[in-house]
Amino acid sequence: MAEWPRPAMAHRSALAMTHSARALAAILVDNVVAKGRSLSQLFDEYADELAAMPNKERSLTKALTHGALRHYPRWRVIIDEACDKRLKRSETLVRALLAVGLYQLLESRVPPHAAISETVNAARQLDKPWACSLLNAVLRRVQREPHTIQAWLRKTPWAMLDLPQWLWTLWKRSWPKHIQLLASGSNSQAPMTVRVNRQKTTREHYCRVLADAGIAAQPHPVAPDALVLRDPVEVNRLPGFYEGLASVQDAAAQLAGLAVAPQPEMRILDACAAPGGKTAHILEICPEAVVNAVDSDPIRLKKVEENLRRIGAKATLIRGDACHPDSWWDGQPFDVVLLDAPCSATGVIRRHPDIKLLRRLSDVTAVAATQKSMLQSLWPLVRPGGRLIYATCAVTTQENEVQIQKFIDLTPDARAVPLPWTDPSPLPTAIGWQCYPGWQFMDGFYYAALHKQTMPDTP
Ligand SMILES: C[S@@+](CC[C@H](N)C(=O)[O-])C[C@H]1O[C@@H](n2cnc3c(N)ncnc32)[C@H](O)[C@@H]1O
């Protein structure tokens, strides 16, 4: 059996639960908002405490944390207006607790009396008894005065859509007609999608296996190996997961395998490969393809190894910098280079709502410079007649169509060619294919395929 790390159970019974769901959610939200920490790291850090909670309490903690962060742009406006000068900026934990309370009151099915009283109780637990009356007053006012809240929010159209101002500005400029779709897609909960390993089973058969296990799923309309689950489940409940029958991967990410279109003996470079979702899919489509998987992060590269071992596939794994192939490339050109570039991740906010709080406009500019350098450094590795597939989970023109257009303008032997699926780009784009989060259950993703001409065109 593959040595996939199974969830650790050892500490569960040993640890006593120390915080209520509301209190722990507030701690997590505060760490993201005030200390700039990433939620996935925090969930790892608090794994023991979460594991010690009863299932319902653990799910509630995660739902409250995600919900408070997902709608934080709105909560920030309400907290500032409602608290006026009564709450110091430095009281970040109380602000986080208010966000948790507002989420329960305005976006969840928690009965209002429970939302208010449990949030107030959490303040005591967090050693903030002085904040109880403030929390009580603000939450009750929000409940009583919906028109006042609307009037506050109308002054900040980005907060009204639960977007950070910089992202609202970018999206409004690039896709003014789609701003509502972009916002509602980013604010919704993402479905769990699995990729069925076509070397081990078929999608139809695995769908029946899931149904027998009480897991309802439907085939994805665009990605041929994808099944969309009606409700998310723990990964260890997926039948045959440890034997490599299925992997968790968004349907948009699964289009990379189609774009690469691997063939036996085809030499493929997966240039930013970790944790290996796309490498694995390429090898499930065609195990005889010769894949080199490069990533600069040794810890993440280890994940590629684990993922490939679990599905029973082989690739050459290389720790290397995609901007400096001279330090790791053996000089043999590739038929296809997949560049799944590091990006702003603005297409996966629905899975990682902390991105709204952690990213800035300057991050988009910085990452676009890295992508440009990667494109330029990797293009010489493509053989004449070969292709480079460019992908990001970003929804910004700077990282996508503008990036690719500039690259083509500077690169005489690069031509954009169509992608192999027939659906037109869900968001208008001059070059490539850009979907928004929520389109056909997918994350926001961008793809472009570039063909290397055998000879530069003569003018
Ligand atoms: C979008 S993720 C790749 C996801 C992966 N393709 C998959 O499907 O599982 C981007 C990856 O780029 C890697 N990366 C960032 N800078 C890099 C560089 N200069 N050279 C190589 N890899 C880099 C990161 O470590 C990260 O694993």
Coordinates of C-alpha atoms and ligand atoms in Angstrom, one line a residue:
M1 CA 0.0 0.0 0.0
A2 CA 1.2 3.6 -0.7
E3 CA 2.7 5.3 2.2
W4 CA 0.4 8.3 2.2
P5 CA 0.4 10.1 5.6
R6 CA -2.8 9.1 7.4
P7 CA -4.4 11.6 9.8
A8 CA -2.8 11.5 13.2
M9 CA -5.2 10.3 15.9
A10 CA -2.7 9.8 18.8
H11 CA -3.3 13.1 20.7
R12 CA -7.1 13.3 20.3
S13 CA -8.3 11.8 23.5
A14 CA -5.3 13.0 25.5
L15 CA -5.9 16.7 25.0
A16 CA -8.7 18.6 26.8
M17 CA -10.6 21.1 24.8
T18 CA -9.5 24.6 25.9
H19 CA -11.6 27.0 23.9
S20 CA -15.1 27.2 22.7
A21 CA -15.7 27.3 18.9
R22 CA -16.3 31.1 19.0
A23 CA -13.2 31.8 21.1
L24 CA -10.9 29.7 18.9
A25 CA -12.4 31.1 15.7
A26 CA -11.7 34.6 17.1
I27 CA -8.1 33.6 17.9
L28 CA -7.6 32.3 14.3
V29 CA -9.3 35.3 12.7
D30 CA -7.1 37.7 14.8
N31 CA -4.0 35.9 13.7
V32 CA -4.9 36.4 10.1
V33 CA -6.2 39.9 10.3
A34 CA -3.8 41.5 12.8
K35 CA -0.7 39.3 12.4
G36 CA -0.9 38.5 8.7
R37 CA -0.6 34.7 9.2
S38 CA -2.0 32.2 6.7
L39 CA -5.0 30.2 7.7
S40 CA -3.7 26.8 6.5
Q41 CA -0.6 27.3 8.7
L42 CA -2.8 28.2 11.7
F43 CA -5.0 25.2 11.2
D44 CA -1.8 23.1 11.3
E45 CA -0.6 24.9 14.4
Y46 CA -4.0 24.4 16.2
A47 CA -4.4 20.8 14.9
D48 CA -4.3 19.2 18.3
E49 CA -6.8 21.6 19.9
L50 CA -9.1 21.2 16.9
A51 CA -8.7 17.4 17.0
A52 CA -9.6 17.3 20.7
M53 CA -13.0 19.1 20.0
P54 CA -16.2 17.1 19.4
N55 CA -16.8 16.8 15.6
K56 CA -19.7 19.3 15.6
E57 CA -17.6 21.9 17.6
R58 CA -14.7 21.4 15.2
S59 CA -16.8 21.9 12.1
L60 CA -18.4 25.0 13.7
T61 CA -15.0 26.5 14.5
K62 CA -13.9 26.1 10.9
A63 CA -17.2 27.4 9.5
L64 CA -17.0 30.5 11.8
T65 CA -13.4 31.2 10.9
H66 CA -14.0 30.9 7.2
G67 CA -17.2 32.9 7.4
A68 CA -15.7 35.7 9.5
L69 CA -12.7 36.0 7.0
R70 CA -14.8 35.6 3.9
H71 CA -16.9 38.6 4.7
Y72 CA -14.3 40.6 6.6
P73 CA -14.4 43.6 4.3
R74 CA -18.0 44.1 5.3
W75 CA -17.4 43.4 9.0
R76 CA -14.5 45.9 9.1
V77 CA -16.8 48.7 7.9
I78 CA -19.6 47.8 10.4
I79 CA -17.1 47.4 13.3
D80 CA -15.5 50.8 12.6
E81 CA -18.9 52.6 12.3
A82 CA -20.7 50.8 15.2
C83 CA -17.8 51.0 17.7
D84 CA -16.8 54.5 16.8
K85 CA -14.2 55.4 19.4
R86 CA -15.3 52.9 22.0
L87 CA -12.9 50.2 20.8
K88 CA -9.1 50.8 20.4
R89 CA -7.4 49.7 17.2
S90 CA -5.0 47.7 19.3
E91 CA -7.9 45.5 20.7
T92 CA -7.6 43.2 17.7
L93 CA -8.9 40.1 19.4
V94 CA -12.2 41.8 20.3
R95 CA -12.5 43.1 16.8
A96 CA -12.0 39.4 15.6
L97 CA -14.7 38.3 18.0
L98 CA -17.1 40.9 16.7
A99 CA -16.4 39.6 13.1
V100 CA -17.3 36.1 14.3
G101 CA -20.5 37.4 15.9
L102 CA -21.4 39.4 12.8
Y103 CA -20.9 36.4 10.6
Q104 CA -23.3 34.4 12.8
L105 CA -25.9 37.1 12.9
L106 CA -25.9 38.1 9.2
E107 CA -24.7 35.1 7.2
S108 CA -25.4 31.9 9.1
R109 CA -28.3 30.0 10.4
V110 CA -27.2 30.3 14.0
P111 CA -30.3 31.6 16.0
P112 CA -29.6 35.3 16.8
H113 CA -29.9 34.8 20.6
A114 CA -27.3 32.0 20.6
A115 CA -25.1 34.0 18.2
I116 CA -25.0 37.0 20.6
S117 CA -24.9 35.2 24.0
E118 CA -22.2 32.6 22.9
T119 CA -20.1 35.4 21.4
V120 CA -20.3 37.4 24.6
N121 CA -19.4 34.2 26.6
A122 CA -16.3 33.8 24.4
A123 CA -15.1 37.3 25.4
R124 CA -15.1 36.1 29.0
Q125 CA -13.2 32.9 28.0
L126 CA -10.7 35.1 26.2
D127 CA -10.1 37.2 29.3
K128 CA -11.9 40.2 27.9
P129 CA -14.8 40.6 30.3
W130 CA -14.8 44.4 29.8
A131 CA -15.8 43.8 26.2
C132 CA -19.0 41.9 27.0
S133 CA -21.3 44.9 27.1
L134 CA -19.7 46.4 23.9
L135 CA -20.2 43.1 22.0
N136 CA -23.7 42.8 23.3
A137 CA -24.6 46.4 22.3
V138 CA -23.0 46.3 18.8
L139 CA -24.5 42.9 17.9
R140 CA -28.0 43.9 19.1
R141 CA -27.8 47.2 17.2
V142 CA -26.9 45.3 14.0
Q143 CA -29.8 43.0 14.5
R144 CA -32.2 46.0 15.2
E145 CA -31.0 48.4 12.5
P146 CA -30.4 46.7 9.1
H147 CA -31.1 50.0 7.3
T148 CA -28.3 51.8 9.2
I149 CA -25.9 49.0 8.2
Q150 CA -26.9 49.3 4.5
A151 CA -26.3 53.0 4.6
W152 CA -22.8 52.5 6.1
L153 CA -22.0 49.9 3.4
R154 CA -23.2 51.9 0.5
K155 CA -20.3 54.3 1.0
T156 CA -17.8 51.5 0.3
P157 CA -18.9 49.5 -2.8
W158 CA -16.0 47.0 -2.4
A159 CA -17.0 46.2 1.1
M160 CA -20.6 45.8 -0.1
L161 CA -19.3 43.0 -2.3
D162 CA -17.0 41.6 0.4
L163 CA -13.9 42.4 -1.6
P164 CA -10.7 44.2 -0.6
Q165 CA -10.5 47.6 -2.2
W166 CA -7.5 46.8 -4.4
L167 CA -9.1 43.7 -5.9
W168 CA -12.4 45.4 -6.5
T169 CA -10.5 48.2 -8.3
L170 CA -8.6 45.7 -10.5
W171 CA -11.7 43.6 -11.3
K172 CA -13.9 46.7 -12.0
R173 CA -11.3 48.0 -14.4
S174 CA -10.8 44.6 -16.3
W175 CA -14.3 43.1 -16.2
P176 CA -16.8 45.8 -15.1
K177 CA -19.8 43.7 -16.3
H178 CA -18.7 40.6 -14.4
I179 CA -17.9 42.2 -11.0
Q180 CA -21.0 40.7 -9.3
L181 CA -20.2 37.2 -10.7
L182 CA -16.5 37.5 -9.6
A183 CA -17.5 38.6 -6.1
S184 CA -20.3 36.1 -5.6
G185 CA -18.0 33.3 -6.9
S186 CA -15.3 34.3 -4.6
N187 CA -17.6 34.6 -1.6
S188 CA -19.3 31.2 -2.1
Q189 CA -18.1 27.9 -0.7
A190 CA -16.1 25.8 -3.1
P191 CA -17.3 22.2 -3.8
M192 CA -15.0 19.3 -3.2
T193 CA -14.0 17.8 -6.6
V194 CA -12.0 14.6 -7.1
R195 CA -9.9 13.4 -10.0
V196 CA -10.5 9.8 -10.8
N197 CA -7.4 7.8 -11.8
R198 CA -8.2 6.5 -15.3
Q199 CA -5.3 4.0 -15.0
K200 CA -7.1 2.3 -12.1
T201 CA -10.9 2.8 -12.7
T202 CA -13.4 4.8 -14.7
R203 CA -15.2 7.9 -13.7
E204 CA -18.6 6.1 -14.1
H205 CA -17.5 3.2 -12.0
Y206 CA -16.0 5.3 -9.3
C207 CA -19.1 7.5 -9.1
R208 CA -21.1 4.3 -8.3
V209 CA -18.4 3.3 -5.7
L210 CA -18.9 6.7 -4.1
A211 CA -22.7 6.3 -4.1
D212 CA -22.4 2.9 -2.4
A213 CA -20.3 4.6 0.3
G214 CA -23.1 7.2 0.7
I215 CA -21.2 10.0 -1.1
A216 CA -23.3 11.7 -3.8
A217 CA -21.3 13.0 -6.8
Q218 CA -21.8 14.1 -10.4
P219 CA -19.6 14.1 -13.4
H220 CA -18.0 17.4 -14.2
P221 CA -19.3 18.9 -17.6
V222 CA -15.8 20.0 -18.8
A223 CA -13.1 18.1 -17.0
P224 CA -13.4 14.4 -18.1
D225 CA -11.8 12.8 -15.0
A226 CA -13.6 15.1 -12.5
L227 CA -16.5 14.2 -10.1
V228 CA -18.0 17.0 -8.1
L229 CA -19.2 15.9 -4.6
R230 CA -22.5 17.2 -3.3
D231 CA -21.0 17.6 0.2
P232 CA -17.3 17.7 1.2
V233 CA -16.0 14.6 3.0
E234 CA -12.7 13.9 4.9
V235 CA -10.2 12.6 2.4
N236 CA -9.8 9.3 4.2
R237 CA -13.5 8.6 3.5
L238 CA -12.9 8.5 -0.2
P239 CA -12.9 4.8 -1.3
G240 CA -9.5 3.6 -2.5
F241 CA -7.9 7.0 -1.8
Y242 CA -4.8 5.3 -0.2
E243 CA -4.6 3.0 -3.2
G244 CA -4.6 6.0 -5.6
L245 CA -8.0 5.5 -7.1
A246 CA -8.9 9.2 -6.6
S247 CA -7.3 12.5 -5.6
V248 CA -8.7 15.8 -4.5
Q249 CA -8.3 18.4 -7.2
D250 CA -10.4 21.3 -8.5
A251 CA -11.8 20.8 -12.0
A252 CA -10.1 23.9 -13.4
A253 CA -6.7 22.5 -12.3
Q254 CA -7.5 19.3 -14.1
L255 CA -7.6 21.1 -17.4
A256 CA -3.8 21.4 -17.3
G257 CA -3.5 17.7 -18.0
L258 CA -5.8 18.1 -21.1
A259 CA -3.8 21.1 -22.3
V260 CA -0.5 19.2 -22.0
A261 CA -2.1 16.3 -23.9
P262 CA 0.7 13.8 -23.0
Q263 CA 1.7 11.0 -25.3
P264 CA 4.0 8.0 -24.8
E265 CA 7.7 9.1 -24.7
M266 CA 6.8 12.7 -24.8
R267 CA 9.3 14.7 -22.8
I268 CA 7.4 17.0 -20.5
L269 CA 8.7 19.6 -18.0
D270 CA 6.4 20.4 -15.1
A271 CA 8.2 23.6 -14.1
C272 CA 6.5 24.5 -10.8
A273 CA 5.2 21.1 -9.9
A274 CA 4.6 20.9 -6.1
P275 CA 2.5 19.5 -4.5
G276 CA 2.2 17.5 -7.8
G277 CA -1.5 17.5 -8.6
K278 CA -0.9 18.3 -12.3
T279 CA 2.2 16.0 -12.5
A280 CA 0.1 13.2 -11.2
H281 CA -2.8 13.9 -13.6
I282 CA -0.4 14.0 -16.6
L283 CA 0.9 10.6 -15.6
E284 CA -2.6 9.2 -15.0
I285 CA -3.5 10.3 -18.6
C286 CA -0.3 8.8 -20.0
P287 CA 2.0 6.8 -17.7
E288 CA 4.5 6.4 -20.6
A289 CA 5.2 10.1 -20.8
V290 CA 8.7 11.2 -19.5
V291 CA 8.0 13.8 -16.9
N292 CA 10.6 16.0 -15.1
A293 CA 9.0 17.8 -12.2
V294 CA 10.8 20.9 -10.8
D295 CA 10.1 23.0 -7.8
S296 CA 12.3 25.3 -5.7
D297 CA 10.7 24.3 -2.4
P298 CA 12.2 21.0 -1.0
I299 CA 9.4 20.5 1.5
R300 CA 6.7 20.9 -1.2
L301 CA 8.7 18.7 -3.5
K302 CA 8.5 15.9 -0.9
K303 CA 4.7 16.2 -1.4
V304 CA 5.1 15.5 -5.1
E305 CA 7.0 12.3 -4.2
E306 CA 4.2 11.2 -1.8
N307 CA 1.4 12.0 -4.3
L308 CA 3.1 10.1 -7.1
R309 CA 3.9 7.1 -4.8
R310 CA 0.2 7.0 -3.8
I311 CA -1.1 6.8 -7.4
G312 CA 1.8 4.5 -8.4
A313 CA 3.4 6.9 -11.0
K314 CA 7.0 7.9 -11.7
A315 CA 8.7 11.2 -12.6
T316 CA 12.1 12.7 -12.2
L317 CA 11.9 15.1 -9.3
I318 CA 14.3 18.1 -9.4
R319 CA 14.8 20.8 -6.8
G320 CA 15.5 23.9 -8.9
D321 CA 14.7 27.4 -9.7
A322 CA 12.5 27.9 -12.8
C323 CA 14.1 31.3 -13.4
H324 CA 17.6 29.7 -13.6
P325 CA 17.3 26.4 -15.5
D326 CA 21.1 26.5 -16.3
S327 CA 21.6 25.1 -12.8
W328 CA 19.5 21.9 -13.3
W329 CA 18.7 21.4 -17.0
D330 CA 20.6 18.7 -18.8
G331 CA 20.3 20.5 -22.2
Q332 CA 17.7 18.1 -23.8
P333 CA 14.8 20.1 -25.0
F334 CA 11.2 19.3 -24.0
D335 CA 8.2 18.6 -26.2
V336 CA 6.0 20.4 -23.7
V337 CA 6.7 22.7 -20.8
L338 CA 3.9 23.2 -18.3
L339 CA 4.4 26.5 -16.3
D340 CA 1.9 26.5 -13.5
A341 CA 3.3 29.7 -12.2
P342 CA 3.2 31.1 -8.7
C343 CA 0.5 33.7 -8.7
S344 CA -1.7 36.0 -6.6
A345 CA -4.2 33.0 -6.1
T346 CA -7.1 35.5 -6.7
G347 CA -9.0 32.6 -8.4
V348 CA -9.1 30.5 -5.2
I349 CA -10.2 33.0 -2.6
R350 CA -13.3 30.9 -2.0
R351 CA -11.1 28.1 -0.7
H352 CA -8.7 30.5 1.1
P353 CA -10.6 33.5 2.3
D354 CA -7.6 34.7 4.2
I355 CA -6.1 35.8 0.8
K356 CA -8.5 38.8 1.0
L357 CA -6.7 40.0 4.1
L358 CA -3.1 38.9 3.3
R359 CA -2.6 40.1 -0.3
R360 CA -1.9 43.6 -1.6
L361 CA -1.8 45.1 -5.0
S362 CA 2.0 45.2 -4.7
D363 CA 2.0 41.3 -4.5
V364 CA 0.4 41.1 -7.9
T365 CA 3.1 43.3 -9.4
A366 CA 5.8 41.3 -7.7
V367 CA 4.5 37.9 -8.8
A368 CA 3.9 39.2 -12.3
A369 CA 7.7 40.0 -12.5
T370 CA 8.6 36.4 -11.4
Q371 CA 6.2 35.0 -14.0
K372 CA 7.8 37.1 -16.7
S373 CA 11.2 35.9 -15.7
M374 CA 10.0 32.2 -15.7
L375 CA 8.5 32.5 -19.1
Q376 CA 11.7 34.0 -20.5
S377 CA 14.0 31.4 -18.9
L378 CA 11.9 28.4 -19.8
W379 CA 11.1 29.2 -23.4
P380 CA 14.6 28.1 -24.6
L381 CA 13.8 24.6 -23.1
V382 CA 10.9 24.1 -25.5
R383 CA 11.9 22.3 -28.7
P384 CA 11.0 24.0 -32.0
G385 CA 7.5 22.7 -32.8
G386 CA 6.9 22.1 -29.1
R387 CA 4.5 23.9 -26.7
L388 CA 4.5 25.9 -23.5
I389 CA 1.3 25.7 -21.4
Y390 CA 1.0 28.7 -19.1
A391 CA -1.4 28.4 -16.2
T392 CA -2.3 30.4 -13.1
C393 CA -5.0 30.3 -10.5
A394 CA -5.1 34.1 -10.7
V395 CA -7.9 36.3 -12.0
T396 CA -5.9 39.4 -12.9
T397 CA -5.0 40.5 -16.4
Q398 CA -1.5 41.5 -15.3
E399 CA -0.6 37.9 -14.5
N400 CA -2.5 36.4 -17.4
E401 CA -3.5 37.9 -20.8
V402 CA -1.3 41.0 -20.5
Q403 CA 1.6 38.8 -19.3
I404 CA 1.2 36.5 -22.3
Q405 CA 0.6 39.2 -24.8
K406 CA 3.8 41.0 -23.7
F407 CA 5.7 37.7 -23.9
I408 CA 4.5 37.1 -27.4
D409 CA 5.4 40.6 -28.5
L410 CA 9.0 40.1 -27.3
T411 CA 9.4 36.5 -28.6
P412 CA 9.3 36.1 -32.4
D413 CA 9.0 32.3 -32.4
A414 CA 6.0 32.2 -29.9
R415 CA 2.5 31.9 -31.2
A416 CA -0.7 31.4 -29.2
V417 CA -2.6 28.3 -30.2
P418 CA -6.1 27.1 -29.2
L419 CA -6.6 25.1 -26.1
P420 CA -8.1 21.6 -26.6
W421 CA -11.5 22.2 -24.9
T422 CA -14.3 23.9 -26.8
D423 CA -15.9 26.1 -24.2
P424 CA -15.2 29.8 -25.0
S425 CA -13.4 31.8 -22.3
P426 CA -16.0 32.5 -19.5
L427 CA -14.4 36.0 -18.9
P428 CA -13.5 38.1 -22.0
T429 CA -9.8 37.9 -22.7
A430 CA -7.9 38.8 -25.8
I431 CA -5.6 35.8 -25.5
G432 CA -5.9 32.5 -23.6
W433 CA -8.8 31.2 -21.5
Q434 CA -9.9 32.8 -18.2
C435 CA -12.6 31.4 -16.0
Y436 CA -14.0 33.0 -12.9
P437 CA -14.5 31.2 -9.6
G438 CA -17.8 29.3 -9.6
W439 CA -18.0 28.9 -13.4
Q440 CA -19.0 25.2 -13.9
F441 CA -18.0 24.6 -10.2
M442 CA -14.5 25.6 -11.0
D443 CA -11.9 27.8 -9.3
G444 CA -10.7 30.9 -11.2
F445 CA -8.0 29.8 -13.6
Y446 CA -6.1 31.0 -16.6
Y447 CA -4.6 29.0 -19.4
A448 CA -2.7 29.9 -22.6
A449 CA -0.9 27.5 -25.0
L450 CA 2.1 28.8 -26.9
H451 CA 3.6 27.0 -29.9
K452 CA 7.3 27.4 -30.7
Q453 CA 7.6 28.1 -34.4
T454 CA 10.3 26.2 -36.2
M455 CA 11.5 29.5 -37.8
P456 CA 10.7 33.1 -36.8
D457 CA 8.3 34.7 -39.2
T458 CA 9.9 37.1 -41.7
P459 CA 8.3 40.5 -41.8
Ligands
LIG1 C1 0.8 27.1 -8.2 S1 1.9 26.2 -7.3 C2 2.1 24.8 -8.3 C3 1.0 23.8 -8.1 C4 1.3 22.5 -8.8 N1 1.6 22.6 -10.2 C5 0.2 21.5 -8.7 O1 -0.7 21.3 -9.6 O2 0.1 20.8 -7.6 C6 3.4 27.1 -7.6 C7 4.7 26.4 -7.2 O3 5.8 27.1 -7.7 C8 6.8 26.9 -6.8 N2 7.8 28.0 -7.1 C9 7.8 29.3 -6.7 N3 8.9 29.9 -7.2 C10 9.6 29.0 -7.9 C11 10.8 29.1 -8.6 N4 11.5 30.2 -8.7 N5 11.2 27.9 -9.2 C12 10.6 26.8 -9.1 N6 9.4 26.7 -8.4 C13 8.9 27.8 -7.8 C14 6.2 26.9 -5.4 O4 7.0 26.3 -4.5 C15 4.9 26.2 -5.7 O5 5.0 24.9 -5.4

